[in-house]
C-alpha positions as a printed NumPy array, in Angstrom:
array([[ 33.068, -40.145, -31.073],
       [ 36.395, -39.269, -32.597],
       [ 37.777, -38.884, -28.99 ],
       [ 36.634, -42.698, -28.182],
       [ 38.489, -44.211, -30.767],
       [ 41.58 , -42.047, -30.891],
       [ 41.1  , -40.381, -33.977],
       [ 40.365, -36.599, -34.133],
       [ 39.785, -34.265, -37.63 ],
       [ 41.403, -31.308, -38.051],
       [ 39.489, -29.232, -40.64 ],
       [ 40.707, -27.303, -43.678],
       [ 42.789, -24.023, -43.188],
       [ 43.354, -25.218, -39.332],
       [ 45.607, -26.783, -36.837],
       [ 45.334, -28.591, -33.451],
       [ 47.659, -28.26 , -30.865],
       [ 48.33 , -31.486, -29.318],
       [ 49.612, -32.258, -25.861],
       [ 51.088, -35.404, -23.85 ],
       [ 50.324, -34.895, -20.473],
       [ 49.708, -31.559, -20.379],
       [ 53.25 , -30.82 , -22.256],
       [ 53.212, -29.369, -25.989],
       [ 53.978, -32.254, -28.276],
       [ 53.095, -31.41 , -32.017],
       [ 51.26 , -29.515, -34.487],
       [ 48.472, -31.739, -36.127],
       [ 47.88 , -30.33 , -39.948],
       [ 44.833, -30.699, -41.59 ],
       [ 43.181, -34.147, -41.827],
       [ 42.499, -37.188, -39.922],
       [ 45.008, -38.05 , -36.57 ],
       [ 45.567, -40.467, -34.115],
       [ 44.871, -39.173, -30.587],
       [ 45.487, -42.158, -28.235],
       [ 44.337, -40.634, -25.028],
       [ 45.241, -44.004, -23.282],
       [ 49.176, -42.657, -23.051],
       [ 48.754, -39.268, -22.375],
       [ 47.984, -37.443, -25.519],
       [ 45.194, -35.145, -26.103],
       [ 44.238, -31.678, -28.093],
       [ 44.853, -28.238, -26.579],
       [ 43.021, -26.489, -28.851],
       [ 42.579, -25.353, -32.427],
       [ 44.056, -22.498, -34.46 ],
       [ 43.08 , -21.401, -37.769],
       [ 45.142, -19.946, -40.349],
       [ 42.799, -17.677, -42.178],
       [ 43.362, -14.091, -42.443],
       [ 42.177, -12.444, -39.115],
       [ 41.823,  -8.582, -38.751],
       [ 41.966,  -6.798, -35.123],
       [ 41.301,  -3.246, -34.919],
       [ 42.758,  -1.414, -32.248],
       [ 43.141,   2.083, -30.582],
       [ 46.342,   3.807, -29.396],
       [ 47.565,   6.941, -28.092],
       [ 50.357,   8.661, -29.877],
       [ 52.102,  11.94 , -29.96 ],
       [ 53.313,  13.582, -33.457],
       [ 56.797,  15.892, -34.185],
       [ 54.623,  19.048, -33.403],
       [ 54.196,  17.251, -29.733],
       [ 50.214,  16.858, -30.239],
       [ 48.566,  13.397, -28.444],
       [ 46.269,  12.079, -30.845],
       [ 44.355,   8.779, -30.753],
       [ 45.194,   6.219, -33.735],
       [ 42.799,   3.942, -34.817],
       [ 43.938,   0.93 , -36.977],
       [ 43.218,  -2.249, -38.198],
       [ 45.855,  -5.386, -38.441],
       [ 45.418,  -8.075, -40.798],
       [ 47.277, -11.129, -39.436],
       [ 47.344, -15.053, -39.402],
       [ 48.776, -17.914, -37.731],
       [ 52.167, -19.417, -39.275],
       [ 51.997, -22.59 , -40.526],
       [ 55.62 , -23.693, -39.654],
       [ 55.676, -26.963, -37.682],
       [ 57.934, -25.281, -35.101],
       [ 56.1  , -22.144, -35.13 ],
       [ 58.242, -18.671, -35.171],
       [ 58.898, -16.419, -32.109],
       [ 55.371, -15.572, -31.721],
       [ 53.451, -17.882, -34.072],
       [ 51.899, -14.595, -36.11 ],
       [ 52.665, -12.522, -39.171],
       [ 51.246,  -9.759, -39.903],
       [ 50.556,  -9.103, -43.112],
       [ 49.206,  -5.47 , -43.37 ],
       [ 48.23 ,  -2.823, -41.279],
       [ 45.33 ,  -0.19 , -42.265],
       [ 45.209,   3.528, -40.382],
       [ 41.967,   3.74 , -40.256],
       [ 41.376,   7.057, -38.606],
       [ 43.64 ,   9.907, -36.713],
       [ 41.492,  11.581, -33.608],
       [ 43.301,  14.613, -32.094],
       [ 42.767,  14.916, -28.355],
       [ 39.92 ,  17.072, -27.03 ],
       [ 41.726,  20.025, -26.042],
       [ 43.441,  19.967, -29.566],
       [ 40.143,  19.748, -31.74 ],
       [ 38.696,  22.459, -29.136],
       [ 41.792,  24.808, -29.565],
       [ 41.64 ,  24.267, -33.665],
       [ 37.904,  24.926, -33.731],
       [ 38.546,  28.119, -32.237],
       [ 41.201,  28.905, -34.302],
       [ 38.684,  28.401, -37.38 ],
       [ 36.204,  30.253, -35.585],
       [ 38.115,  33.029, -35.307],
       [ 39.479,  33.304, -39.105],
       [ 35.625,  32.621, -40.306],
       [ 34.982,  35.915, -38.407],
       [ 37.907,  37.682, -39.511],
       [ 36.679,  36.963, -43.003],
       [ 33.027,  37.873, -42.094],
       [ 34.228,  41.345, -40.401],
       [ 36.391,  42.053, -43.706],
       [ 33.312,  41.14 , -46.323],
       [ 31.092,  43.781, -43.86 ],
       [ 33.741,  46.339, -44.126],
       [ 33.691,  46.09 , -47.845],
       [ 30.491,  46.311, -47.958],
       [ 29.903,  49.123, -45.736],
       [ 33.057,  50.952, -47.605],
       [ 31.278,  50.217, -51.04 ],
       [ 27.804,  51.836, -49.471],
       [ 29.825,  55.003, -48.661],
       [ 31.023,  55.416, -51.728],
       [ 28.418,  54.957, -53.518],
       [ 26.285,  57.025, -51.11 ],
       [ 28.556,  59.798, -51.4  ],
       [ 28.579,  59.675, -55.323],
       [ 24.514,  59.681, -55.28 ],
       [ 24.963,  62.758, -53.434],
       [ 27.669,  64.276, -55.467],
       [ 25.671,  64.005, -58.493],
       [ 22.5  ,  65.083, -56.874],
       [ 24.616,  68.385, -55.826],
       [ 25.651,  68.481, -59.602],
       [ 21.98 ,  68.292, -60.948],
       [ 20.638,  70.449, -58.109],
       [ 23.088,  73.166, -59.148],
       [ 22.576,  72.633, -62.935],
       [ 18.88 ,  73.257, -62.525],
       [ 19.353,  76.322, -60.376],
       [ 21.918,  77.831, -62.903],
       [ 19.159,  77.194, -65.407],
       [ 16.126,  78.411, -63.334],
       [ 18.003,  81.717, -62.753],
       [ 19.147,  82.066, -66.304],
       [ 14.995,  81.61 , -67.27 ],
       [ 14.254,  84.366, -64.817],
       [ 16.802,  86.893, -66.39 ],
       [ 15.461,  85.986, -70.028],
       [ 12.058,  86.446, -69.188],
       [ 12.768,  89.837, -67.503],
       [ 14.741,  90.639, -70.183],
       [ 12.014,  89.884, -72.344],
       [  9.592,  91.76 , -70.372],
       [ 11.558,  94.723, -70.177],
       [ 11.992,  95.153, -73.819],
       [  8.497,  94.315, -74.992],
       [  6.98 ,  97.07 , -72.187],
       [  9.663,  99.955, -73.52 ],
       [  8.634,  99.319, -77.404],
       [  4.734,  99.49 , -76.17 ],
       [  5.136, 102.342, -73.818],
       [  6.895, 105.092, -74.582],
       [  9.236, 107.238, -72.613],
       [ 10.061, 104.631, -69.982],
       [ 13.301, 102.981, -69.158],
       [ 14.793,  99.797, -68.648],
       [ 15.547, 100.523, -65.069],
       [ 12.082, 101.471, -64.685],
       [ 10.156,  98.696, -66.258],
       [ 12.507,  96.289, -63.998],
       [ 11.696,  98.263, -61.163],
       [  8.118,  97.655, -61.57 ],
       [  8.063,  93.792, -61.988],
       [ 10.265,  93.249, -59.338],
       [  7.876,  95.353, -57.162],
       [  5.08 ,  93.245, -58.728],
       [  6.491,  89.857, -58.105],
       [  7.722,  90.615, -54.5  ],
       [  4.024,  91.521, -53.883],
       [  2.968,  88.317, -55.178],
       [  5.597,  86.339, -53.119],
       [  4.24 ,  87.868, -50.123],
       [  0.657,  86.919, -51.185],
       [  2.111,  83.134, -51.834],
       [  3.495,  83.242, -48.262],
       [  0.314,  84.656, -46.241],
       [ -1.925,  82.285, -48.327],
       [  0.207,  78.872, -47.166],
       [ -0.98 ,  77.402, -44.153],
       [  2.117,  75.737, -43.325],
       [  4.762,  78.206, -44.171],
       [  7.66 ,  79.831, -41.874],
       [  7.569,  83.171, -40.86 ],
       [  9.421,  85.596, -42.67 ],
       [ 10.543,  88.669, -41.164],
       [ 12.174,  91.247, -43.707],
       [ 12.019,  95.023, -43.689],
       [  8.547,  96.533, -45.608],
       [  7.858,  99.79 , -46.766],
       [  8.67 , 101.884, -49.718],
       [ 12.156, 102.324, -49.129],
       [ 12.207,  98.666, -48.464],
       [ 10.839,  97.665, -51.543],
       [ 13.112, 100.128, -53.328],
       [ 16.177,  98.733, -51.498],
       [ 14.617,  94.997, -52.407],
       [ 14.5  ,  95.889, -55.904],
       [ 17.763,  97.124, -55.917],
       [ 19.19 ,  94.195, -54.633],
       [ 17.467,  92.028, -57.116],
       [ 17.809,  93.599, -59.982],
       [ 21.733,  93.627, -59.17 ],
       [ 21.864,  90.259, -58.319],
       [ 20.157,  89.465, -61.864],
       [ 22.592,  91.602, -63.681],
       [ 25.427,  89.908, -62.403],
       [ 24.05 ,  86.336, -63.084],
       [ 23.362,  87.786, -66.583],
       [ 26.998,  88.663, -66.831],
       [ 28.541,  85.814, -65.479],
       [ 26.515,  83.804, -67.644],
       [ 27.36 ,  85.979, -70.472]])
């Protein structure tokens, strides 16, 4: 209806481009304007003066010669000067929203990070295994130490028991020597041991010399060993 009466309205924060016979004539500011179409005047279009935003994506190369995709948001607005400027727009602000490396670069970075994590995991595993081995060795050493202490105490108890038996038998049976009593005790223990070996259902076979002479030799060896152990203990 406004064009019928040669009047047009330009809204706030908007300008209109006026042409005459297809040629740029002027910029119409917000308000009411007369547009005599009969002499070739017409509107070519409207242009908003509000702040606008344009999202762009571009590829660039860093100083390390790595290609990256940069996503930027450009805030711009049209200039409201009558004659406009060189391009008619003013860039108010440019915001870098995202920087995305090339797919090959991302894959290479992921491989580097994965290799670093695997290296850390391998070091941690090696440290754990090292600690386990150290603890196992410490446990074995402690076990052997305690076992040695137990064996030494056992041998000392045997020596003390035999000494008490020899002394008691010598007092109760006059005329016997300590050697006679010790030989009899050792031979008795020898036969008790043979009896236990024969009675065990899962015992391994033990081959030792057998006979009176062999018993005497065994008694001598046991007595010498016990006496040596007692001497070293003292």
